[in-house]
mmCIF file with all atom_site columns, C-alpha atoms in Angstrom:
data_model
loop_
_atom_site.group_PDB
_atom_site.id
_atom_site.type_symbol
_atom_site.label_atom_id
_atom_site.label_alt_id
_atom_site.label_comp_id
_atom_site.label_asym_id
_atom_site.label_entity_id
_atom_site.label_seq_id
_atom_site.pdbx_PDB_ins_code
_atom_site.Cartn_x
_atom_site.Cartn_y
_atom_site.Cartn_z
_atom_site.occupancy
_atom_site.B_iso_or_equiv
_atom_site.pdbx_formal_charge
_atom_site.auth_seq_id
_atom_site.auth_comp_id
_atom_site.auth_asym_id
_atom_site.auth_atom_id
_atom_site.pdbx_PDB_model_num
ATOM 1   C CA . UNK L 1 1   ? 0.000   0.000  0.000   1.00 0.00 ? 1   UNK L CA 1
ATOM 2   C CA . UNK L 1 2   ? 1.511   3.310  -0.797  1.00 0.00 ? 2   UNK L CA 1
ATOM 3   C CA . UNK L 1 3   ? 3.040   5.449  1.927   1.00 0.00 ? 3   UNK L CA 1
ATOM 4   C CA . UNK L 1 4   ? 0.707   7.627  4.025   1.00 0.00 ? 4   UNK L CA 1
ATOM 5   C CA . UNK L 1 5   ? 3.341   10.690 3.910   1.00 0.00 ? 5   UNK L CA 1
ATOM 6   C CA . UNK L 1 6   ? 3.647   9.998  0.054   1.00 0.00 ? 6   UNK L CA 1
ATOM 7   C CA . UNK L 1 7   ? -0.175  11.157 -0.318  1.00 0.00 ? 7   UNK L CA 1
ATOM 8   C CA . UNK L 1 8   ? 0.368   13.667 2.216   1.00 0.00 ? 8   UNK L CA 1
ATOM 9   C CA . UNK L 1 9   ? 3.424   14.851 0.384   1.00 0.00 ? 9   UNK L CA 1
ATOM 10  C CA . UNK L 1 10  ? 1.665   14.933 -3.765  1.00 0.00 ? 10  UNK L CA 1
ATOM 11  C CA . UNK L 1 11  ? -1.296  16.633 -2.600  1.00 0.00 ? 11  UNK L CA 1
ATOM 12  C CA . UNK L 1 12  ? 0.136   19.288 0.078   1.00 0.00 ? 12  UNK L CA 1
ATOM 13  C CA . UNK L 1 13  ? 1.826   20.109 -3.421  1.00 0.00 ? 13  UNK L CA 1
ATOM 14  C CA . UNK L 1 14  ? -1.036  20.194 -5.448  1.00 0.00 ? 14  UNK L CA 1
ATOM 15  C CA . UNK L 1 15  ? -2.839  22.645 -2.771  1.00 0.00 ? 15  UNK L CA 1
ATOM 16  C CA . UNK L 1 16  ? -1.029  25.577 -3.460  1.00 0.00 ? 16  UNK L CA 1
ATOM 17  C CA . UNK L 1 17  ? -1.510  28.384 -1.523  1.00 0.00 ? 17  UNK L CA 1
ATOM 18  C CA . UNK L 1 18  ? -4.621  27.320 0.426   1.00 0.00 ? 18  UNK L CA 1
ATOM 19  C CA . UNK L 1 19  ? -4.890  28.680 3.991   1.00 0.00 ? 19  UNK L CA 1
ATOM 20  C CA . UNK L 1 20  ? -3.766  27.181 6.846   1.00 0.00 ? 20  UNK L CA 1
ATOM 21  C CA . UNK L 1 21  ? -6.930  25.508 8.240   1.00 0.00 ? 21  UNK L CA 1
ATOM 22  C CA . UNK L 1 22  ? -7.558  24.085 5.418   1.00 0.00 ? 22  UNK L CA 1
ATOM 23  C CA . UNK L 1 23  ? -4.239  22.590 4.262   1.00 0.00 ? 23  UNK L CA 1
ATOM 24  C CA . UNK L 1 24  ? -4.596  21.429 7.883   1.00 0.00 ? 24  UNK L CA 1
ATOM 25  C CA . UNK L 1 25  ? -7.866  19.413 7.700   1.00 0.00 ? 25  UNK L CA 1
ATOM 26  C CA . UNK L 1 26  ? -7.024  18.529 4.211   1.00 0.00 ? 26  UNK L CA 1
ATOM 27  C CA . UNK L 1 27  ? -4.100  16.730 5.114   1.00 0.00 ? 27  UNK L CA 1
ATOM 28  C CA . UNK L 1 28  ? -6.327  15.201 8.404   1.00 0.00 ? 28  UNK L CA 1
ATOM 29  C CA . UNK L 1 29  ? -8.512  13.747 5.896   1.00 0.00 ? 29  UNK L CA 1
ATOM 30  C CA . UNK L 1 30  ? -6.264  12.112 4.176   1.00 0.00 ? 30  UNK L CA 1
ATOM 31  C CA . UNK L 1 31  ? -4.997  10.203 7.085   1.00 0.00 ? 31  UNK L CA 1
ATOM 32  C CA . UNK L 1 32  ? -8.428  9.654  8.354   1.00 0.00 ? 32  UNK L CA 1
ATOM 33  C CA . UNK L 1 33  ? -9.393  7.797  5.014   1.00 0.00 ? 33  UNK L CA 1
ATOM 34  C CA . UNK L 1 34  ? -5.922  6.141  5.181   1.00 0.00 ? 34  UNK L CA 1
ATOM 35  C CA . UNK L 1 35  ? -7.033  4.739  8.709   1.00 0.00 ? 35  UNK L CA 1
ATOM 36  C CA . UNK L 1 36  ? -9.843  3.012  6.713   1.00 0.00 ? 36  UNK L CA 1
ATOM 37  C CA . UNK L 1 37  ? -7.680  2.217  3.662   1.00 0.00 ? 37  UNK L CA 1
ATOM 38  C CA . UNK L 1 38  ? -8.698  4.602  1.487   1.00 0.00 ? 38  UNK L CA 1
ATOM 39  C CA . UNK L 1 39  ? -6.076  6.553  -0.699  1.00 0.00 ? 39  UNK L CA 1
ATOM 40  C CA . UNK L 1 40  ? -7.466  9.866  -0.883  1.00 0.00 ? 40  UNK L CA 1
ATOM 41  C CA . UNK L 1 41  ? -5.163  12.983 -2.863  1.00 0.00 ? 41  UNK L CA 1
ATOM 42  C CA . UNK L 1 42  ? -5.968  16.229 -3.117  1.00 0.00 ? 42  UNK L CA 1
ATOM 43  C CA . UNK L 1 43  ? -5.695  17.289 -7.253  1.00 0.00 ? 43  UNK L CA 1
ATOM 44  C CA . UNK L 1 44  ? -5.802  20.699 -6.860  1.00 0.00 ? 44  UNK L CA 1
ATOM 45  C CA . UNK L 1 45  ? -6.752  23.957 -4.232  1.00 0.00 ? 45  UNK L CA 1
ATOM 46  C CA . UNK L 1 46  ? -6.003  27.709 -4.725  1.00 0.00 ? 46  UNK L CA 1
ATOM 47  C CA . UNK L 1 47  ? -6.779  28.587 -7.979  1.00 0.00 ? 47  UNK L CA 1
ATOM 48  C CA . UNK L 1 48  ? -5.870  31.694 -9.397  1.00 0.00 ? 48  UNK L CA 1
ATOM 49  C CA . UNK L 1 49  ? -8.128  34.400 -11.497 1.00 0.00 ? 49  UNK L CA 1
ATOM 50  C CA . UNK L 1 50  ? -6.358  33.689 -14.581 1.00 0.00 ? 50  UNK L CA 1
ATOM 51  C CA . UNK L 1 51  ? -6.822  29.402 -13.856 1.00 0.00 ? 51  UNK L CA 1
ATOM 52  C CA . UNK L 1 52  ? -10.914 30.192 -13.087 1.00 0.00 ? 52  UNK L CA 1
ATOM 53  C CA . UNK L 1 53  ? -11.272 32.108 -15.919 1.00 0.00 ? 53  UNK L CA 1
ATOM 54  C CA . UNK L 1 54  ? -9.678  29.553 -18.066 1.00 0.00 ? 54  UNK L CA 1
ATOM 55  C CA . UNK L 1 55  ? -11.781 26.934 -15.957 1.00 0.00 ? 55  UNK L CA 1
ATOM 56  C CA . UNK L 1 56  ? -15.230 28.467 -16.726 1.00 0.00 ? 56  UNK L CA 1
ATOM 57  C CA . UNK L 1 57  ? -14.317 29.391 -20.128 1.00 0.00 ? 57  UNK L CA 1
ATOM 58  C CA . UNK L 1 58  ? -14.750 25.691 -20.736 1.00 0.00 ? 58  UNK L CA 1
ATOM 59  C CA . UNK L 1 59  ? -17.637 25.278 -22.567 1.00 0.00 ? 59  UNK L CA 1
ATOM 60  C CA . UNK L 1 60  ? -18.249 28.921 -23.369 1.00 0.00 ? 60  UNK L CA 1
ATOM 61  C CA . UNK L 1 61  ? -16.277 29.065 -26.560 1.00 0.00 ? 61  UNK L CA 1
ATOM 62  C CA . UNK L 1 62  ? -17.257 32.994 -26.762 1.00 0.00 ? 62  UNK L CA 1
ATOM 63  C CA . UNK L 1 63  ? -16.053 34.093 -23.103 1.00 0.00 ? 63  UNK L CA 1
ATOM 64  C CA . UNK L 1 64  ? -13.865 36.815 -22.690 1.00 0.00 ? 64  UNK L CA 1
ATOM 65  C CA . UNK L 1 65  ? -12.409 38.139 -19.395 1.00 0.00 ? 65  UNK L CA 1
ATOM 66  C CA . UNK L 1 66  ? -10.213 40.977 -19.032 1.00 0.00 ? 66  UNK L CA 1
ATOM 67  C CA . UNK L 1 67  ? -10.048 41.578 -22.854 1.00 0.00 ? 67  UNK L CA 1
ATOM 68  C CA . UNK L 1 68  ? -8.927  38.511 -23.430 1.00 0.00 ? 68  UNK L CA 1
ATOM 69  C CA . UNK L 1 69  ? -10.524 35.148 -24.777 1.00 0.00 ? 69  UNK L CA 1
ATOM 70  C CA . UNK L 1 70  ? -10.746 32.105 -22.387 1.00 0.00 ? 70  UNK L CA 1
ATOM 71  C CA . UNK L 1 71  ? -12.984 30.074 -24.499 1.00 0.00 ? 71  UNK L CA 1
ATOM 72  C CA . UNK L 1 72  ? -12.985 26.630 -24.749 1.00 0.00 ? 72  UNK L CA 1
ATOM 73  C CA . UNK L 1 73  ? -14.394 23.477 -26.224 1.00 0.00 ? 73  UNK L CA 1
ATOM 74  C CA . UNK L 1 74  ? -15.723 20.613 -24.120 1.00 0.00 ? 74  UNK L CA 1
ATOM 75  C CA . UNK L 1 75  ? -18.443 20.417 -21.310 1.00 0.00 ? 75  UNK L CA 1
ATOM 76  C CA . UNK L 1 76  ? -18.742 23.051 -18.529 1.00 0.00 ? 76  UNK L CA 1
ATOM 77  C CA . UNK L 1 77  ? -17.100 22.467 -15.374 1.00 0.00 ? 77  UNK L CA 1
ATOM 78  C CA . UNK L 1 78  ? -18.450 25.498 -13.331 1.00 0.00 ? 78  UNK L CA 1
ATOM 79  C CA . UNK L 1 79  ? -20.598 28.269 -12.828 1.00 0.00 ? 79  UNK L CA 1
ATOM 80  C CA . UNK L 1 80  ? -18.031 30.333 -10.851 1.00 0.00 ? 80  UNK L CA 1
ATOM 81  C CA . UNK L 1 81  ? -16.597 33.336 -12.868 1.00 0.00 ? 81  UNK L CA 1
ATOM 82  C CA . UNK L 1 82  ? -13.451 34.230 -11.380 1.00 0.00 ? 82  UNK L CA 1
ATOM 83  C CA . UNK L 1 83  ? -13.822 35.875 -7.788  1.00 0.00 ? 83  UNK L CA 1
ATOM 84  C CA . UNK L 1 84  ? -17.246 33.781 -7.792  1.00 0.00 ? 84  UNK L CA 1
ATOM 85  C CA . UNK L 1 85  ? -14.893 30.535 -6.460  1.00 0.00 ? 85  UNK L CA 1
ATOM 86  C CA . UNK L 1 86  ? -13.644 29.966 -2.730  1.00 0.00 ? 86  UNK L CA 1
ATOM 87  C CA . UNK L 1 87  ? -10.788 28.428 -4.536  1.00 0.00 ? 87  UNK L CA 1
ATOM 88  C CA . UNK L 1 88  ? -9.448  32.075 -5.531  1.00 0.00 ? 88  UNK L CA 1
ATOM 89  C CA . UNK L 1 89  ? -9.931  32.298 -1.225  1.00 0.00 ? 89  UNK L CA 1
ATOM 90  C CA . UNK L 1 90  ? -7.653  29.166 -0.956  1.00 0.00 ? 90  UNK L CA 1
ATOM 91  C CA . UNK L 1 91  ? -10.995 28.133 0.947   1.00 0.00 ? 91  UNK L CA 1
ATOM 92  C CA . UNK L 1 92  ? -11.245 24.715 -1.146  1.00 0.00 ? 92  UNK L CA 1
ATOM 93  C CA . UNK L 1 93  ? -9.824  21.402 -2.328  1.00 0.00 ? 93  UNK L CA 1
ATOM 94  C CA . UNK L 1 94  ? -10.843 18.678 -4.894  1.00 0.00 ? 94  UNK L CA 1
ATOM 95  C CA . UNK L 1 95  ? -10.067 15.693 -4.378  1.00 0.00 ? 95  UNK L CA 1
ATOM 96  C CA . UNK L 1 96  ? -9.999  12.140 -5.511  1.00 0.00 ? 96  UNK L CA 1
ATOM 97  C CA . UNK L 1 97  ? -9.401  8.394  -4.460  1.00 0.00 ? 97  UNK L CA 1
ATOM 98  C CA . UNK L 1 98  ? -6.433  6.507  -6.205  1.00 0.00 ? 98  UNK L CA 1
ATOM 99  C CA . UNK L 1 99  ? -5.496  2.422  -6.074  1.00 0.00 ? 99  UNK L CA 1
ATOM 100 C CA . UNK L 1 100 ? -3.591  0.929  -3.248  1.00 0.00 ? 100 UNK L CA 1
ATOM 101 C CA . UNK L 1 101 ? -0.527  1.250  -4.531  1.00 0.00 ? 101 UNK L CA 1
ATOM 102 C CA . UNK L 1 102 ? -0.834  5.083  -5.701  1.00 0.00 ? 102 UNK L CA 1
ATOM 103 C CA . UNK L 1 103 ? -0.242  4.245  -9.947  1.00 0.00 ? 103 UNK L CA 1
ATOM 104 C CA . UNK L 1 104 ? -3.802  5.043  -11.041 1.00 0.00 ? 104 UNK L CA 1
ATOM 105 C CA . UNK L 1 105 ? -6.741  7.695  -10.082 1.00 0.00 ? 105 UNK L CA 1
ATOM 106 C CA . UNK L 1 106 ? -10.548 6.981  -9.573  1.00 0.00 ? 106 UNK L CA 1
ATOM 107 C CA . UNK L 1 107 ? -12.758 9.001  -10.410 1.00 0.00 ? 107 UNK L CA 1
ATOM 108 C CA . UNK L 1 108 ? -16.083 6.713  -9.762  1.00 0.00 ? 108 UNK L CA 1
ATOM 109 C CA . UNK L 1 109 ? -18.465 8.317  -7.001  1.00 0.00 ? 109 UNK L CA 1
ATOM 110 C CA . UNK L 1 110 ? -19.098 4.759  -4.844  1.00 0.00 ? 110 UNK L CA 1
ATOM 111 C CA . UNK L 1 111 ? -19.387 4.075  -1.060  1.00 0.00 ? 111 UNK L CA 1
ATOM 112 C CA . UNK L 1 112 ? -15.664 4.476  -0.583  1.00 0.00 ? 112 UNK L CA 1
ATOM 113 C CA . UNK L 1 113 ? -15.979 7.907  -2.029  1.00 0.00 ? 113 UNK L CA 1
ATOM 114 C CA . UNK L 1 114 ? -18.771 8.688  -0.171  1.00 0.00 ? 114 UNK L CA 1
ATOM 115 C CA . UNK L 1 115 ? -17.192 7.553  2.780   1.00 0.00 ? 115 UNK L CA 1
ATOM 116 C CA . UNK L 1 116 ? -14.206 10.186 2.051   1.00 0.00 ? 116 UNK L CA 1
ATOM 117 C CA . UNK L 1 117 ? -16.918 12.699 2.010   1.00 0.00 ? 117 UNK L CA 1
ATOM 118 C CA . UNK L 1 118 ? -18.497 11.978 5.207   1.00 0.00 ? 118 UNK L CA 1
ATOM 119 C CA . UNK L 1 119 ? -15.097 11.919 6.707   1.00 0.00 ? 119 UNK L CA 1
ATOM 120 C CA . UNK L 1 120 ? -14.863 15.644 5.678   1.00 0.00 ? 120 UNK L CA 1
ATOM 121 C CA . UNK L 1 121 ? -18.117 16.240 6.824   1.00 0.00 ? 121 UNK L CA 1
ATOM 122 C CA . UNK L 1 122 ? -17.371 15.117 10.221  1.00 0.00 ? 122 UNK L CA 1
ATOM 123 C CA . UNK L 1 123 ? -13.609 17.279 10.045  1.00 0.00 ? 123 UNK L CA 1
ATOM 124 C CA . UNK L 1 124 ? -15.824 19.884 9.064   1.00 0.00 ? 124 UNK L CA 1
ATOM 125 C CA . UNK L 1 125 ? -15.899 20.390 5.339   1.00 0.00 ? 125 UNK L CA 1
ATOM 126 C CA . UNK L 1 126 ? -19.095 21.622 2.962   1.00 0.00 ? 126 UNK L CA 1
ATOM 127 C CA . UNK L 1 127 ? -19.241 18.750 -0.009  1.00 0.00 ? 127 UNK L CA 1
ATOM 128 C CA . UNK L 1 128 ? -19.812 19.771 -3.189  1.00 0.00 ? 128 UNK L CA 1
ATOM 129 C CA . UNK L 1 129 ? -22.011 16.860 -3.908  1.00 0.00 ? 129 UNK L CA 1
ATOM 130 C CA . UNK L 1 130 ? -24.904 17.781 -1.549  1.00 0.00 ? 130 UNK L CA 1
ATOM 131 C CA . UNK L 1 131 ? -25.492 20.620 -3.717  1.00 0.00 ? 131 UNK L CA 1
ATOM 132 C CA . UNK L 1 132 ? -28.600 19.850 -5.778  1.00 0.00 ? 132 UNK L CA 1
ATOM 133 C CA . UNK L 1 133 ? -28.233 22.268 -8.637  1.00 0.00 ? 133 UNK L CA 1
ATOM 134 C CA . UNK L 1 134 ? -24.733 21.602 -9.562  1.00 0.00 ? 134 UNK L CA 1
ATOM 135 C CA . UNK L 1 135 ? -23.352 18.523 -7.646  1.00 0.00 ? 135 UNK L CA 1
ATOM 136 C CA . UNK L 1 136 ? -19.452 18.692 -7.618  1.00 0.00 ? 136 UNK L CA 1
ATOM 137 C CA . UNK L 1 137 ? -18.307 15.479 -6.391  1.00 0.00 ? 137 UNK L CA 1
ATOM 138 C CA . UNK L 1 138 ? -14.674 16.332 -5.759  1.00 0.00 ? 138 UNK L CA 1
ATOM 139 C CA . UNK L 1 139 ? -15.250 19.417 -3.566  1.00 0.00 ? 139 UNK L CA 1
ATOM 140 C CA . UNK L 1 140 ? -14.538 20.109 -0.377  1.00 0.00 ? 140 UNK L CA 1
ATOM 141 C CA . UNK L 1 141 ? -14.811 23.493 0.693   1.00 0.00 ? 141 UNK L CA 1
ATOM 142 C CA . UNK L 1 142 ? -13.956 25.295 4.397   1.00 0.00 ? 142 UNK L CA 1
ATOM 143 C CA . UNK L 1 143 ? -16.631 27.773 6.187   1.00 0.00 ? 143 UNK L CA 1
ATOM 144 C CA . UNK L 1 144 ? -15.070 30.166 8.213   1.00 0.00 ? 144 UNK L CA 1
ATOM 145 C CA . UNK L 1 145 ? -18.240 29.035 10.505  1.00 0.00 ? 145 UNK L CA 1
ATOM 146 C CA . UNK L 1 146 ? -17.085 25.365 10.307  1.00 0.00 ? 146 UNK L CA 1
ATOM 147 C CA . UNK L 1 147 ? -16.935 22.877 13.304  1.00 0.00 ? 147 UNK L CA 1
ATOM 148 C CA . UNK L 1 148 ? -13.871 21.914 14.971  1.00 0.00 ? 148 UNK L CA 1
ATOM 149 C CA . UNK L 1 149 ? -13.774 18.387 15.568  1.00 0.00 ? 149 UNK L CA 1
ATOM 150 C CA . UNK L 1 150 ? -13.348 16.814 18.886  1.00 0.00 ? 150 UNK L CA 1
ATOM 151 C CA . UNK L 1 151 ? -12.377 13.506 19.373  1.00 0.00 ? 151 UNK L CA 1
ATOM 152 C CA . UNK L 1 152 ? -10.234 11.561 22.035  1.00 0.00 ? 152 UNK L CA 1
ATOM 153 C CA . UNK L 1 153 ? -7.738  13.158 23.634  1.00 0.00 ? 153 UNK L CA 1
ATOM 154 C CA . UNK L 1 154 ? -8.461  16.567 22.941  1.00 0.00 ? 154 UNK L CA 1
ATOM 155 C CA . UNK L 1 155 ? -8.333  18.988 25.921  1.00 0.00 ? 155 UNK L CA 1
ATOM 156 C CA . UNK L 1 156 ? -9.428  22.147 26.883  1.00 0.00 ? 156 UNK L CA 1
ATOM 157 C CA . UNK L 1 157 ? -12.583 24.456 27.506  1.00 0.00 ? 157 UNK L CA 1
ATOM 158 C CA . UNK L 1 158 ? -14.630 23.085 24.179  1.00 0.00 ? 158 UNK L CA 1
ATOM 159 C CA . UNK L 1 159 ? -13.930 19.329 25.742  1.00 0.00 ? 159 UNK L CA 1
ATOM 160 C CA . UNK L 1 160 ? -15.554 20.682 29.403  1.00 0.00 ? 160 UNK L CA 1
ATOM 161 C CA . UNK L 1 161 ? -18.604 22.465 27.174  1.00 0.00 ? 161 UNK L CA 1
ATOM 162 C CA . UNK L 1 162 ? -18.995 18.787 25.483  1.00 0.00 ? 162 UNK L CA 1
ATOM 163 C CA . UNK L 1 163 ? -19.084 17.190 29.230  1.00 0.00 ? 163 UNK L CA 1
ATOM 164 C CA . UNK L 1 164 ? -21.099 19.810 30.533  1.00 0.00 ? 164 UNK L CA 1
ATOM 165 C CA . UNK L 1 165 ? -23.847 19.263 27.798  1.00 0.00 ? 165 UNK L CA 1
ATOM 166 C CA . UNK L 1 166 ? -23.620 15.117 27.795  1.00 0.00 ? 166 UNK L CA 1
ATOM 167 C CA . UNK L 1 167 ? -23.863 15.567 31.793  1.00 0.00 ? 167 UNK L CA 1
ATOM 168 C CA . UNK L 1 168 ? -27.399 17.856 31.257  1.00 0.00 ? 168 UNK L CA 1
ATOM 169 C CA . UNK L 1 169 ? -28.941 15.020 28.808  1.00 0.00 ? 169 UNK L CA 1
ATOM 170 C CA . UNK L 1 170 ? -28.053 12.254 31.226  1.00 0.00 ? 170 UNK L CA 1
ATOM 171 C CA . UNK L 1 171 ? -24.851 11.016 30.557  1.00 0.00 ? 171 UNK L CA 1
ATOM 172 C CA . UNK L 1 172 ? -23.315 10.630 33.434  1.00 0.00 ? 172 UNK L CA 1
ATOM 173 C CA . UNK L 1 173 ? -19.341 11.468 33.049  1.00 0.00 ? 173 UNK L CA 1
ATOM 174 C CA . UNK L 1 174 ? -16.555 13.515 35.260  1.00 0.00 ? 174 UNK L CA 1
ATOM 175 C CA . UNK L 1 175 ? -16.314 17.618 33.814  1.00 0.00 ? 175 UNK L CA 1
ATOM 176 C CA . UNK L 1 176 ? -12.407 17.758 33.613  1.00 0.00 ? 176 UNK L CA 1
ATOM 177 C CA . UNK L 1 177 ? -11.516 18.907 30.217  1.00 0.00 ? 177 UNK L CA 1
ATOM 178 C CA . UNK L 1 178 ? -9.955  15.626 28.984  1.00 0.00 ? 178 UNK L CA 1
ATOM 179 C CA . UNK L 1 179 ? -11.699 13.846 26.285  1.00 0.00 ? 179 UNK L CA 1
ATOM 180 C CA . UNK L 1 180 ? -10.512 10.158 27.621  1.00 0.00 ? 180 UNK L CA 1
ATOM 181 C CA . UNK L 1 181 ? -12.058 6.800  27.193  1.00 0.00 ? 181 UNK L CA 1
ATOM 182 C CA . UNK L 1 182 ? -15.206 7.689  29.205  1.00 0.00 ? 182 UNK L CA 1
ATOM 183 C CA . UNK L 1 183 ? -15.800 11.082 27.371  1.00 0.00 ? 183 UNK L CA 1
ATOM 184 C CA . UNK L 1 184 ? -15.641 8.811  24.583  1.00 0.00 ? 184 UNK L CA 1
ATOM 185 C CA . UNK L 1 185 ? -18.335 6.294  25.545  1.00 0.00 ? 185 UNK L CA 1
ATOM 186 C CA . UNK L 1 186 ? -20.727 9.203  26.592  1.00 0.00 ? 186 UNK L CA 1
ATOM 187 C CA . UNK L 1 187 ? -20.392 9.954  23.139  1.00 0.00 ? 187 UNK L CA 1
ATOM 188 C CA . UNK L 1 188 ? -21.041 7.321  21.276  1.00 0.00 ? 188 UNK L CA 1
ATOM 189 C CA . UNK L 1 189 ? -24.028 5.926  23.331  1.00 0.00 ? 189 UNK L CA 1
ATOM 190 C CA . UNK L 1 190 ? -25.645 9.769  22.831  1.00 0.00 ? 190 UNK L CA 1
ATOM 191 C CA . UNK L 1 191 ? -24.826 9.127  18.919  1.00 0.00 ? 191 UNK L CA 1
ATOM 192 C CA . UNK L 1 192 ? -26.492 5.942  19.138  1.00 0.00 ? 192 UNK L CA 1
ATOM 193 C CA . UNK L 1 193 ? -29.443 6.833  21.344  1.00 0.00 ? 193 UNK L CA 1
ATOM 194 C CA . UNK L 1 194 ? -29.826 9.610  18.475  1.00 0.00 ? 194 UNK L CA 1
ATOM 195 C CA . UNK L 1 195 ? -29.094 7.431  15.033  1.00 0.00 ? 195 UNK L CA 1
ATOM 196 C CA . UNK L 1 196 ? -26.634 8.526  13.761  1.00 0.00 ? 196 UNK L CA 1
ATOM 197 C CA . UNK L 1 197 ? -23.181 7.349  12.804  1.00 0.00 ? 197 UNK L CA 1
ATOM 198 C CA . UNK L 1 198 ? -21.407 5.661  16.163  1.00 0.00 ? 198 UNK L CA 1
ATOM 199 C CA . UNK L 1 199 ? -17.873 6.752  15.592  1.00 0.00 ? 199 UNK L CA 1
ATOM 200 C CA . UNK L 1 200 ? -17.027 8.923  19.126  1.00 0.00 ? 200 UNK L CA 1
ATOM 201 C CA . UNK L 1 201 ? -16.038 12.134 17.171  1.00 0.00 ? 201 UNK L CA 1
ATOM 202 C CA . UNK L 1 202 ? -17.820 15.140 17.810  1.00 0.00 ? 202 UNK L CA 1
ATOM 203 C CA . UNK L 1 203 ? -18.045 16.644 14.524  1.00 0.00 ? 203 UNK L CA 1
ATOM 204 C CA . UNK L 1 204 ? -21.447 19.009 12.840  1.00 0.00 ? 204 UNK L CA 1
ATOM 205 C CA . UNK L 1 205 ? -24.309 16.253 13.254  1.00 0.00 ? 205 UNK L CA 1
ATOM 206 C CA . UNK L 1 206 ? -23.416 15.373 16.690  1.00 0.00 ? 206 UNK L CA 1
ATOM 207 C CA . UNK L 1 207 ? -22.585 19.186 17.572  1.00 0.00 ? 207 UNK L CA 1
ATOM 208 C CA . UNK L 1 208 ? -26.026 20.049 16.219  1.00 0.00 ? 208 UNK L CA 1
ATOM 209 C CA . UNK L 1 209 ? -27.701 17.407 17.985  1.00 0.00 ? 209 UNK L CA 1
ATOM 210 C CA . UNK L 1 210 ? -26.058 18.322 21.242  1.00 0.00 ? 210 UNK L CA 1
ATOM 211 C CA . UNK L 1 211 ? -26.806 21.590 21.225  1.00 0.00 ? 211 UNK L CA 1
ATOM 212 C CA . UNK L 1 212 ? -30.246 20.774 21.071  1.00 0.00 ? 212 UNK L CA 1
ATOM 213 C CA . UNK L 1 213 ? -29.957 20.207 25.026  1.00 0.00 ? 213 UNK L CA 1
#
C-alpha cells in the first residue's frame, strides 16, 4: 500500500496556496481515510483568477475576461466566474481516491468515495455533492463558521462544554476537560441513542444534535 506521507506529500503540493486551516484538515482527511484504507489525494486547491477564468471558459467558446478570450471546447465544469470561487480564497480542495498502490486515479463516485466525504463532513468540510443544482463530487470546501472536531484526547474548555452538555442530557461522566475513554463512551451511546453514525467524534451532526440540550 503506498506510503501515508507519500499522499500527504503529492497533494500538500497540489494545494497551493490554500490557507492554513484548510491545508490542515485537508491533510487530516487524508490520514483519516488512510485509517480506513482509502487513498485519498488532493488534485488541486487555490486557484488563481487567470486558472478560473480559463476553468469556466470551458464550454463557453465565446467568453472573454479581461479583454482577453478564455474560451474553450468541451463540457462546462463550473458556474463560478473568477472571484465567484472559494478556490481564488484558498478556501477549497478537490479531491480524488487513487489504487492501493498510488499508480492510477478513480474518479467513480461509490461508497468508498462517499465515505471520504463523510469523513470531511465530520472534520468539518461543505461537499460539493450535496449541492442539488450543480453537484461537484470532488469538492470540499472550508466555512469560516465550520466545526472543529473533537475527538479523544483533545483537551481544553470546548472538551468541558462537550461534558457539561452530555452531563445535562443524562450522561453521566466527570467535567475535567480531557476527552478520555469515558468522554468517549458518553459519546457514542448519545450518537447511538440519536441514530446517527457511532464513531465517538464530535463533529457538525453530533454538535447540532447536542446543542439541542
Amino acid at each position: 500500500m503506498i506510503a501515508l506521507q507519500t499522499l500527504k506529500k503529492r497533494s500538500a503540493e497540489r494545494m497551493g496556496k490554500v490557507k492554513p486551516i484548510v491545508k490542515e484538515k485537508a491533510l487530516l482527511l487524508i490520514a483519516r481515510a488512510y485509517e480506513e484504507k482509502i487513498c485519498v489525494q488532493i488534485s488541486s486547491g487555490y486557484r488563481s483568477l487567470e486558472r478560473q477564468a480559463a476553468l469556466y471558459g470551458q464550454g463557453r467558446k465565446d467568453y472573454v475576461w479581461r479583454g482577453k478570450s478564455y474560451g474553450s471546447a468541451g463540457p462546462i465544469v463550473t458556474n463560478a466566474k473568477p472571484g465567484q470561487s472559494v478556490h481564488n480564497e484558498g478556501r477549497a480542495v478537490d479531491f480524488f481516491l487513487v489504487t492501493s498502490d498510488g499508480s492510477k486515479a478513480l474518479w467513480n463516485v461509490d461508497n468508498r468515495w462517499k465515505r471520504v466525504a463523510a469523513i470531511a463532513k465530520e472534520i468539518g468540510f461543505l461537499w460539493g455533492g450535496d449541492w442539488s443544482s450543480f453537484p461537484d463530487y470532488p469538492h470540499l470546501e472550508w466555512s469560516e463558521s465550520s466545526y472543529d472536531v473533537l475527538r479523544r484526547g483533545d483537551k481544553g474548555r470546548a472538551v468541558s462544554e462537550l461534558q457539561r452538555t452530555l452531563c445535562a442530557s443524562g450522561y453521566h461522566l466527570k467535567i475535567d476537560g480531557s476527552f478520555g475513554p469515558r468522554t468517549e463512551a458518553a459519546v457514542k451511546q448519545f450518537q447511538e441513542d440519536h441514530a446517527i453514525e457511532v464513531d465517538g467524534l464530535v463533529g457538525p451532526i453530533t454538535q447540532s444534535l447536542l446543542s439541542r440540550h
